[in-house]
PDB file of C-alpha atoms in Angstrom:
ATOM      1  CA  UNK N 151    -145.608-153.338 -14.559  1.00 63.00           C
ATOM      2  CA  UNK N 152    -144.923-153.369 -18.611  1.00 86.00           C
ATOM      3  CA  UNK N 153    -146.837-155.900 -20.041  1.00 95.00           C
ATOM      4  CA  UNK N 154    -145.905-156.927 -23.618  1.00 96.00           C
ATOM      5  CA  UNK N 155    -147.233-159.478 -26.398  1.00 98.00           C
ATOM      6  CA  UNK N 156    -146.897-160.657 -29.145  1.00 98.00           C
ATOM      7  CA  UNK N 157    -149.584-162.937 -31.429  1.00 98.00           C
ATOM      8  CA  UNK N 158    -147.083-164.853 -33.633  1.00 98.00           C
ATOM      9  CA  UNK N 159    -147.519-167.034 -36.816  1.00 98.00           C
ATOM     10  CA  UNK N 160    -144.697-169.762 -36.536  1.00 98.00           C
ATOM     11  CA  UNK N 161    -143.144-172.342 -38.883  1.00 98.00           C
ATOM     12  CA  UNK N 162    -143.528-175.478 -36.598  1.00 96.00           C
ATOM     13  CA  UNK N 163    -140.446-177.636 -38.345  1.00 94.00           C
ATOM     14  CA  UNK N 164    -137.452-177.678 -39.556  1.00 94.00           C
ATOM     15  CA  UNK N 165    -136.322-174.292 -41.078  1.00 96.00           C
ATOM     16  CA  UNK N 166    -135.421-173.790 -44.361  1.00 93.00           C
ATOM     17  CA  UNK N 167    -132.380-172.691 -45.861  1.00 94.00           C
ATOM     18  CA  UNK N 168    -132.560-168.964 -45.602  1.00 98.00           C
ATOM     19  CA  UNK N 169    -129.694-166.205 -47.361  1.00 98.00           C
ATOM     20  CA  UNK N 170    -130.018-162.340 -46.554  1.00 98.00           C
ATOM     21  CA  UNK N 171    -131.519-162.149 -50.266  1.00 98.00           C
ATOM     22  CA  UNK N 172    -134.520-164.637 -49.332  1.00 98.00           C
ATOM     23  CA  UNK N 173    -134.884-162.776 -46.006  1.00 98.00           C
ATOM     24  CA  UNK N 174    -134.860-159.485 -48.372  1.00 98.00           C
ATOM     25  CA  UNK N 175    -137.332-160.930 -50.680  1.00 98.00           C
ATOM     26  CA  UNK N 176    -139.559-162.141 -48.054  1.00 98.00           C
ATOM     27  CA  UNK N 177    -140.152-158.732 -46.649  1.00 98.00           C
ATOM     28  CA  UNK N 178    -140.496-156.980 -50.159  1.00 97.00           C
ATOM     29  CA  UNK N 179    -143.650-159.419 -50.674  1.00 97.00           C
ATOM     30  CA  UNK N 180    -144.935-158.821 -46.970  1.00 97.00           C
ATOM     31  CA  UNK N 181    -144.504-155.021 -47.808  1.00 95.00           C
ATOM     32  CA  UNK N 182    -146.326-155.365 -51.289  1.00 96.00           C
ATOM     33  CA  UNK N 183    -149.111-156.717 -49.624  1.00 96.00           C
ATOM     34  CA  UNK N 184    -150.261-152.822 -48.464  1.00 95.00           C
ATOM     35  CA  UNK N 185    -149.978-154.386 -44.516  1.00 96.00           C
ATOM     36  CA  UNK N 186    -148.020-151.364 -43.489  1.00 96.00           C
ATOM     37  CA  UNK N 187    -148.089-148.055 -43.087  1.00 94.00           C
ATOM     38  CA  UNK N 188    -145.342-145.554 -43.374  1.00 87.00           C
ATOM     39  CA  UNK N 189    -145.287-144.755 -39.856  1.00 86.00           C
ATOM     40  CA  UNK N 190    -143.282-146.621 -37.364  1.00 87.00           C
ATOM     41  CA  UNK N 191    -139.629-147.433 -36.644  1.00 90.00           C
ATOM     42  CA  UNK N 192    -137.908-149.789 -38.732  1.00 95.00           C
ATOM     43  CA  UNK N 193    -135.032-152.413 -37.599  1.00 96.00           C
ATOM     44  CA  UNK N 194    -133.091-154.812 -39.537  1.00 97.00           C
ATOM     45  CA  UNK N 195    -130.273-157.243 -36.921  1.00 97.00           C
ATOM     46  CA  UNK N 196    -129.017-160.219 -39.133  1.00 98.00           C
ATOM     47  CA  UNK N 197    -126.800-162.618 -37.504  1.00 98.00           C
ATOM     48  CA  UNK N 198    -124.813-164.859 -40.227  1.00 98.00           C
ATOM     49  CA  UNK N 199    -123.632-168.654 -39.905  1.00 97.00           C
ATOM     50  CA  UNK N 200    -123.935-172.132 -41.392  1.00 96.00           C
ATOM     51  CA  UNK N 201    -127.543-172.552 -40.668  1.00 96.00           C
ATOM     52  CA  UNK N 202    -130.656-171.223 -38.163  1.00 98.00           C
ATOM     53  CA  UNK N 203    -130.573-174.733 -36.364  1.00 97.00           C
ATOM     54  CA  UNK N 204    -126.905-175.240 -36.241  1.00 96.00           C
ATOM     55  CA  UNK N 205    -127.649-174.650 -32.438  1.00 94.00           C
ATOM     56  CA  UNK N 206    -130.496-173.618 -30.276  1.00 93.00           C
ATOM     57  CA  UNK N 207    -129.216-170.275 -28.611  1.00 93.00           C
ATOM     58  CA  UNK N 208    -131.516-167.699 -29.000  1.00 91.00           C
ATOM     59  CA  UNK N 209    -131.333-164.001 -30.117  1.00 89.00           C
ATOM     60  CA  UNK N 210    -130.810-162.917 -26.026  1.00 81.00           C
ATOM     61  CA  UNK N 211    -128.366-164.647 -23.426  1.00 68.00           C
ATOM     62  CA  UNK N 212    -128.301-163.814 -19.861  1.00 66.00           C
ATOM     63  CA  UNK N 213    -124.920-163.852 -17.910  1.00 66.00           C
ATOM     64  CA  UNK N 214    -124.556-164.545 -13.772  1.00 63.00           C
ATOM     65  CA  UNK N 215    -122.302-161.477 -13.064  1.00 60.00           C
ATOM     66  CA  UNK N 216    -122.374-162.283  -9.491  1.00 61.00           C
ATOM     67  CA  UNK N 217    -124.514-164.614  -6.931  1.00 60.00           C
ATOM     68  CA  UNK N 218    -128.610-163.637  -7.547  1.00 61.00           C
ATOM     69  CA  UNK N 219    -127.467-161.123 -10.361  1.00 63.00           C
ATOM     70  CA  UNK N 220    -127.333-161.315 -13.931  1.00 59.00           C
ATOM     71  CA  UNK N 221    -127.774-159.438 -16.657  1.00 69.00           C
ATOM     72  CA  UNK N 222    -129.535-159.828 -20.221  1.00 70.00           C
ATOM     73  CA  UNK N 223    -127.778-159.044 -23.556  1.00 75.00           C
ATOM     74  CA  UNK N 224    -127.999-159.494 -27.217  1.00 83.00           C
ATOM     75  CA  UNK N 225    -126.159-161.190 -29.243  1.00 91.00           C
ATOM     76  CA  UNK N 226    -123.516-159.459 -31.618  1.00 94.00           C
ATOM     77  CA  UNK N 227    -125.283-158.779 -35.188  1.00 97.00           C
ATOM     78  CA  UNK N 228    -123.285-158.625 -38.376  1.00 97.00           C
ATOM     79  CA  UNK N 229    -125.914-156.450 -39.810  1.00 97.00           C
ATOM     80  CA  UNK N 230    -127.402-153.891 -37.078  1.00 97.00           C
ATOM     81  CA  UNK N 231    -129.508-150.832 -39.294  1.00 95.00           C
ATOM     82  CA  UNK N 232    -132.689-148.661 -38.261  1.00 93.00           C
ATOM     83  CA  UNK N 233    -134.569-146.346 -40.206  1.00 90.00           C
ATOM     84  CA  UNK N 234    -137.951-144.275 -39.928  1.00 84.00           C
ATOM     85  CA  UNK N 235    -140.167-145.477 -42.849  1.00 79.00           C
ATOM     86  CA  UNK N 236    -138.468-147.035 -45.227  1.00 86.00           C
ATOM     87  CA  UNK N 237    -138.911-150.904 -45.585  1.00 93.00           C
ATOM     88  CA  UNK N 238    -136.753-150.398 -48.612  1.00 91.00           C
ATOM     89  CA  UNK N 239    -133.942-149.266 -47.375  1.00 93.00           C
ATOM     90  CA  UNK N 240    -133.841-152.513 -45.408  1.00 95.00           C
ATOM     91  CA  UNK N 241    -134.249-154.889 -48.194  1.00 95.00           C
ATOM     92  CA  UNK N 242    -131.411-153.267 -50.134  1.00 96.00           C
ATOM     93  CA  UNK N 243    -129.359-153.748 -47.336  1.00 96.00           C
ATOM     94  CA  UNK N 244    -130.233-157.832 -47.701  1.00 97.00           C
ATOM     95  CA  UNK N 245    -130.220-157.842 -51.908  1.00 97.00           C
ATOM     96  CA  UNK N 246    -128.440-160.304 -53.564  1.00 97.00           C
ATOM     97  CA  UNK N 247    -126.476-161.436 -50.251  1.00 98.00           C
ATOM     98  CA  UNK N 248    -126.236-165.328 -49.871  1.00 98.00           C
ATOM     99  CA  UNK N 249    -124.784-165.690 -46.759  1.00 98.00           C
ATOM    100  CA  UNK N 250    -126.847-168.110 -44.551  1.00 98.00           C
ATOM    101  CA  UNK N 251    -129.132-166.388 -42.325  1.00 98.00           C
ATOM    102  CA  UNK N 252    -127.945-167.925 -38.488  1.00 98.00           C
ATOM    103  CA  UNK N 253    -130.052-165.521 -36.669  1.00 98.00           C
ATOM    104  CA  UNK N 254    -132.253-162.465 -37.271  1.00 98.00           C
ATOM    105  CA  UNK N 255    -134.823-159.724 -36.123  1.00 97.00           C
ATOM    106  CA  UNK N 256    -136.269-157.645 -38.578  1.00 98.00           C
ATOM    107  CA  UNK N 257    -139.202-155.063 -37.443  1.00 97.00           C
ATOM    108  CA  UNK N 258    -141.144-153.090 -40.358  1.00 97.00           C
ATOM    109  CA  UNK N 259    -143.047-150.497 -38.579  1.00 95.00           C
ATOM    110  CA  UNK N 260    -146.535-149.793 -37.940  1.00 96.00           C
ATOM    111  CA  UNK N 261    -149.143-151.958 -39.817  1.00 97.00           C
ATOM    112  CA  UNK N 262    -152.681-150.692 -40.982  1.00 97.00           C
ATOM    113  CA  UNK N 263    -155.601-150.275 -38.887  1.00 96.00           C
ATOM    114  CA  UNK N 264    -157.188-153.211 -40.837  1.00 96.00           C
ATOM    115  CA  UNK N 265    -154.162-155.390 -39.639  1.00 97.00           C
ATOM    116  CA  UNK N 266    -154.646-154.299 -35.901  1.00 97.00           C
ATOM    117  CA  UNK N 267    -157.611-153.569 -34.577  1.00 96.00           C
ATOM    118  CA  UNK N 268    -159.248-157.083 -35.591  1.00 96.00           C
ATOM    119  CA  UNK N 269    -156.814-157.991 -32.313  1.00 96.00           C
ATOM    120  CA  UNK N 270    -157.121-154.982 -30.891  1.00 97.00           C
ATOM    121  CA  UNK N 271    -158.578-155.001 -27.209  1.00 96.00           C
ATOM    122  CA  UNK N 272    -159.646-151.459 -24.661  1.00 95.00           C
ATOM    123  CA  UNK N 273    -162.114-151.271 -22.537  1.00 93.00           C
ATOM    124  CA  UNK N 274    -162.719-154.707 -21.032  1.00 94.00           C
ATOM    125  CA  UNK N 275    -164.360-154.681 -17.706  1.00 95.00           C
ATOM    126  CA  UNK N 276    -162.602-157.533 -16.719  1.00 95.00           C
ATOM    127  CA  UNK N 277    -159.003-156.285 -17.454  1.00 95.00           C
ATOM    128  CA  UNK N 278    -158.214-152.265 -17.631  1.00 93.00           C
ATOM    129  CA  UNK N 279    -154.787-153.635 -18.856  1.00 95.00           C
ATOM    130  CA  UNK N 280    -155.574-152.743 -23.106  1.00 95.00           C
ATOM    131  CA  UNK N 281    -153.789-155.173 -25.360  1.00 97.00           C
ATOM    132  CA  UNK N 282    -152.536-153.113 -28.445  1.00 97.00           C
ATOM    133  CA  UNK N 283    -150.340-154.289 -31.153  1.00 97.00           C
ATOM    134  CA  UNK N 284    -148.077-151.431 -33.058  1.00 96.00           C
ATOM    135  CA  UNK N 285    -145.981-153.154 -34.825  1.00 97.00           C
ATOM    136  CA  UNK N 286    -145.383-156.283 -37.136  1.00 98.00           C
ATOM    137  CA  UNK N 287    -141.985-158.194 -36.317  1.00 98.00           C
ATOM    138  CA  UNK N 288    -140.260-161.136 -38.001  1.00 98.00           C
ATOM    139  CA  UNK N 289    -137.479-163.303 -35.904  1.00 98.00           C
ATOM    140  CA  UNK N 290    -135.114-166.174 -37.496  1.00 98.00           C
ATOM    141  CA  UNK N 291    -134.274-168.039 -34.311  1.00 97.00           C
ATOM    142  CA  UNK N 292    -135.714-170.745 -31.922  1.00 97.00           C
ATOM    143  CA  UNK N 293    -139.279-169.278 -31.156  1.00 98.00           C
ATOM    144  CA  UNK N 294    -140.988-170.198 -27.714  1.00 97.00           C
ATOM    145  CA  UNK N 295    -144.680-169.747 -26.865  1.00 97.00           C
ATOM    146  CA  UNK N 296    -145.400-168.638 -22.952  1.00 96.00           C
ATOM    147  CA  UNK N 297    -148.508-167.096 -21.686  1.00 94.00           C
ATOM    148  CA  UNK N 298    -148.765-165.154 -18.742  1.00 91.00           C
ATOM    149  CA  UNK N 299    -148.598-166.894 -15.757  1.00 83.00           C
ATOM    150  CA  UNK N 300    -148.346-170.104 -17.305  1.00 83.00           C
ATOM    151  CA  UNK N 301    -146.721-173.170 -16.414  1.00 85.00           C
ATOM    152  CA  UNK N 302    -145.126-174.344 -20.210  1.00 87.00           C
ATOM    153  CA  UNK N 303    -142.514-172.210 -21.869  1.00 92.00           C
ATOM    154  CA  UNK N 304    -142.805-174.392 -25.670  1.00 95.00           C
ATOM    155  CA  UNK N 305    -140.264-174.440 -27.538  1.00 96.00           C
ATOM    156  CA  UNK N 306    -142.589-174.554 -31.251  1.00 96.00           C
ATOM    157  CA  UNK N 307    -140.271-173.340 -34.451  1.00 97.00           C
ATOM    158  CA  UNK N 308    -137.634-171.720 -35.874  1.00 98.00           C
ATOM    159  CA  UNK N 309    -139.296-168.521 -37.764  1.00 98.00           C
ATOM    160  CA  UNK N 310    -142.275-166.615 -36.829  1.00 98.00           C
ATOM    161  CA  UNK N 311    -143.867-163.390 -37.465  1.00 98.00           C
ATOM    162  CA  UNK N 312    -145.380-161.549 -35.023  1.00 98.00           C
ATOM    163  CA  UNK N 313    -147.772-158.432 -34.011  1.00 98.00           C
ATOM    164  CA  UNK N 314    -146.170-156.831 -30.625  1.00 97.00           C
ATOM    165  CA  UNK N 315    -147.773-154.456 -28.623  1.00 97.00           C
ATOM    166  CA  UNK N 316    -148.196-153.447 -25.082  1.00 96.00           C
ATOM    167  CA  UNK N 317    -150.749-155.642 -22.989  1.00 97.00           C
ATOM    168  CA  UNK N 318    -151.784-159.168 -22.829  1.00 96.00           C
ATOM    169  CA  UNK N 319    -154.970-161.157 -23.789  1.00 96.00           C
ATOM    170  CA  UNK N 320    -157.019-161.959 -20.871  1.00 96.00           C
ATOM    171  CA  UNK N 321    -159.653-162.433 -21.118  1.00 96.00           C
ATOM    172  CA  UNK N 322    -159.194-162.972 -24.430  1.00 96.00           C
ATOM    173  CA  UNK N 323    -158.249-166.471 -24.692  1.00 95.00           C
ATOM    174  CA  UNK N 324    -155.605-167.641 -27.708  1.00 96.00           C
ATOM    175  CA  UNK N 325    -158.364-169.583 -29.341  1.00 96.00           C
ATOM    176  CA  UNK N 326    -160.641-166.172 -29.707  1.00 96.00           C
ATOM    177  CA  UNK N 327    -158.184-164.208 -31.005  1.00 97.00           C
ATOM    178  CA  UNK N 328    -156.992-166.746 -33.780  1.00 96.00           C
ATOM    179  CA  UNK N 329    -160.994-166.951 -34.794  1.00 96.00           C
ATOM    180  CA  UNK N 330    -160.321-163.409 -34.717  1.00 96.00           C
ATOM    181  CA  UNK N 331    -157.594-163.700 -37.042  1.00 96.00           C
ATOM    182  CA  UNK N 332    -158.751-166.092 -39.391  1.00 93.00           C
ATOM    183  CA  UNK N 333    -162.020-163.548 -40.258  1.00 94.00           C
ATOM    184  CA  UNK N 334    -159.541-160.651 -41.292  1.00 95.00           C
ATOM    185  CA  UNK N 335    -158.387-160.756 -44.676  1.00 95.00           C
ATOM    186  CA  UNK N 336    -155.290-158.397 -44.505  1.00 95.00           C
ATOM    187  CA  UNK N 337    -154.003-161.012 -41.258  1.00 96.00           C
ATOM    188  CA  UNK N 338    -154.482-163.638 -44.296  1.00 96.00           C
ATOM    189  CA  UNK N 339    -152.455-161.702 -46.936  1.00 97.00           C
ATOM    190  CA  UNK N 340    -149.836-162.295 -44.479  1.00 97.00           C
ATOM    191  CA  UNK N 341    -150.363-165.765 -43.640  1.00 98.00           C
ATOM    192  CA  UNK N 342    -150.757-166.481 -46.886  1.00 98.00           C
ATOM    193  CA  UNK N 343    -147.855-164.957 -47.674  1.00 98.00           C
ATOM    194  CA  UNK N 344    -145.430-167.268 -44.767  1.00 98.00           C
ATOM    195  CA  UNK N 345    -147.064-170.036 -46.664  1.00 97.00           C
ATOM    196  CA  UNK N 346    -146.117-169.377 -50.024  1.00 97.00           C
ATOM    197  CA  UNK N 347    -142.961-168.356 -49.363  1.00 98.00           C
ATOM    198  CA  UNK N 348    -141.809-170.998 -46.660  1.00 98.00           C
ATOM    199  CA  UNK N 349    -144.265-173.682 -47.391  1.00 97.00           C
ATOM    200  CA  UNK N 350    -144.290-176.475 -44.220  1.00 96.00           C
ATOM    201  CA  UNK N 351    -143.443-180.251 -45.868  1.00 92.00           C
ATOM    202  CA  UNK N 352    -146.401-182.411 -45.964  1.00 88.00           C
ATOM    203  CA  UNK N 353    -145.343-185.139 -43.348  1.00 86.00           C
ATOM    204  CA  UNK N 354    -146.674-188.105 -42.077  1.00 88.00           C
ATOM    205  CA  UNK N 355    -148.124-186.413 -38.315  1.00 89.00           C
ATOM    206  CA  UNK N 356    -146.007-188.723 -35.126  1.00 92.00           C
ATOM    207  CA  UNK N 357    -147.425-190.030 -32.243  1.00 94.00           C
ATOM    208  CA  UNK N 358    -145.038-187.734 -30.117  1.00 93.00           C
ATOM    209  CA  UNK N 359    -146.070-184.167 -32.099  1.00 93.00           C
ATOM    210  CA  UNK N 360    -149.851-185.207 -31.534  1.00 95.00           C
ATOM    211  CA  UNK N 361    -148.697-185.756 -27.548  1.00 95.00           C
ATOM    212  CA  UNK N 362    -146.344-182.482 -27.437  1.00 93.00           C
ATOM    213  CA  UNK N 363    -149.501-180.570 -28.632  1.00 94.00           C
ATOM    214  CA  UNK N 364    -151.407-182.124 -25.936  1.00 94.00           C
ATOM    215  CA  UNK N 365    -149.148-180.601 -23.543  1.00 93.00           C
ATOM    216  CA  UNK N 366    -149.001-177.283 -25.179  1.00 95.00           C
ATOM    217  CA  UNK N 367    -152.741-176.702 -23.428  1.00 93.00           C
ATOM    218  CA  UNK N 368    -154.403-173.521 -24.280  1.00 93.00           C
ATOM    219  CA  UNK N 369    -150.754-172.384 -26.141  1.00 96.00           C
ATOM    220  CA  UNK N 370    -152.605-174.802 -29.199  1.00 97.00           C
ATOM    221  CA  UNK N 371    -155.351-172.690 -30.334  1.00 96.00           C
ATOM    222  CA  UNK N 372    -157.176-175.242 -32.283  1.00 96.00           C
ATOM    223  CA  UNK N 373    -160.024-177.777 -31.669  1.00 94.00           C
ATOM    224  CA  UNK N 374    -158.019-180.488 -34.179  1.00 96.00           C
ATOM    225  CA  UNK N 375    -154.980-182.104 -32.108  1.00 95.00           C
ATOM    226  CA  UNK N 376    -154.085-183.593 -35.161  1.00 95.00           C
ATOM    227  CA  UNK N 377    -153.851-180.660 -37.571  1.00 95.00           C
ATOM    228  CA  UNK N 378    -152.043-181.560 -40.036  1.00 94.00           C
ATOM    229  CA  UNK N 379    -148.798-179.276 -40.613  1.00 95.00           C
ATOM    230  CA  UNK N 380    -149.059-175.794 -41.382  1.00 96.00           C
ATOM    231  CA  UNK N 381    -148.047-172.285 -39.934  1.00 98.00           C
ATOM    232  CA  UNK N 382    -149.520-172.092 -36.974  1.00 98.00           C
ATOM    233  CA  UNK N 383    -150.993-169.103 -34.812  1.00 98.00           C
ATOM    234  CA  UNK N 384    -149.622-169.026 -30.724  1.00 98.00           C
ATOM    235  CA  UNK N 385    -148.491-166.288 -28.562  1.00 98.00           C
ATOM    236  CA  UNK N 386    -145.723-164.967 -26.640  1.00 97.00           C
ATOM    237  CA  UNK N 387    -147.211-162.821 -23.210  1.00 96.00           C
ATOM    238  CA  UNK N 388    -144.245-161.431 -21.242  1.00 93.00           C
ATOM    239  CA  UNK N 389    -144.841-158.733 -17.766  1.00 88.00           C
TER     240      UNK N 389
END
């Protein structure tokens, strides 16, 4: 069985207004940040519309082709381009656009050891199944967190940006590998970065976010239930 993960940083509200260019400019400052490494394969998809929450279909859609059977496709991107090692070459493809940003996936290679191994798990007695992250992703879109095996599938934000690999957690739980995250610096850089760039509204914290994050469970990593708003660290564990 493939087992696949990703440890995402997500905006938990409302997104913001987002053109190509601030999608563009976005990844420039992620890739200024010396993150990445020149190895990896790079994707830009960019899905244009009025706005990312002017629904709440997602980047895939499954279709019932006949009874039992159905099959799993993307949606149609207005901007589809690959590369091999150029992070450039995708931002100049989003420069000085200002259509609105309705969907998007945008993967920029290979990050740097100092990135990945703080999250990086072999060799656990308790699970031969290695968790190993290769690559740092960003999707426009609405973002669940779902753990393997678990009973909630959350819906949580609009943007995140994740590092995928092969594997899942266990026994890691979410809460260890966010302590784990918080102590790297490069991991912080980029956090940092969401932060600056997307900064989350200071709002007044309602009875029913404090009670969705109850039922989140171990998908909210943190000992404060009432945390104010920020980016927040969860995970996506599919296999």
């Amino acid at each position: 069985m493939s087992f696949h993960t990703g440890v995402m940083l997500y905006r938990p509200c409302r997104p913001p207004p987002m053109t190509a260019d601030d999608l563009g400019r976005f990844i420039m400052e992620i890739r200024d940040a010396g993150v990445l490494t020149d190895d990896g394969f790079q994707v830009l998809q960019v899905r244009f519309g009025d706005s990312i929450d002017q629904d709440e279909k997602g980047i895939t859609c499954e279709e019932d082709i006949a009874w039992g059977i159905s099959t799993l496709s993307t949606i149609e991107w207005d901007l589809n381009l690959s590369c091999m090692g150029s992070v450039r070459q995708l931002v100049g493809a989003l420069a000085g656009d200002k259509r609105r940003v309705y969907r998007a996936f945008v993967s920029l290679g290979t990050p740097t050891d100092a990135v990945l191994q703080p999250i990086t798990r072999t060799n656990s007695p308790e699970n031969d199944t290695d968790f190993c992250p290769d690559s740092l992703d960003i999707e426009v879109g609405p973002i669940e967190a779902y753990d393997l095996g678990g009973d909630v599938r959350a819906f949580v934000g609009w943007v995140a940006i994740f590092l995928s690999g092969y594997g899942y957690l266990y026994p890691w739980t979410l809460r260890d590998v966010v302590d784990r995250l918080q102590d790297a610096p490069e991991i912080q850089r980029i956090a940092q970065i969401c932060r600056s760039f997307w900064p989350v509204p200071a709002e007044r914290l309602e009875d029913r976010v404090v009670e969705g994050r109850k039922q989140l469970g171990g998908l909210w990593p943190y000992e404060d239930i009432y945390k104010q708003w920020d980016w927040y660290w969860g995970v996506r564990e599919s296999g």
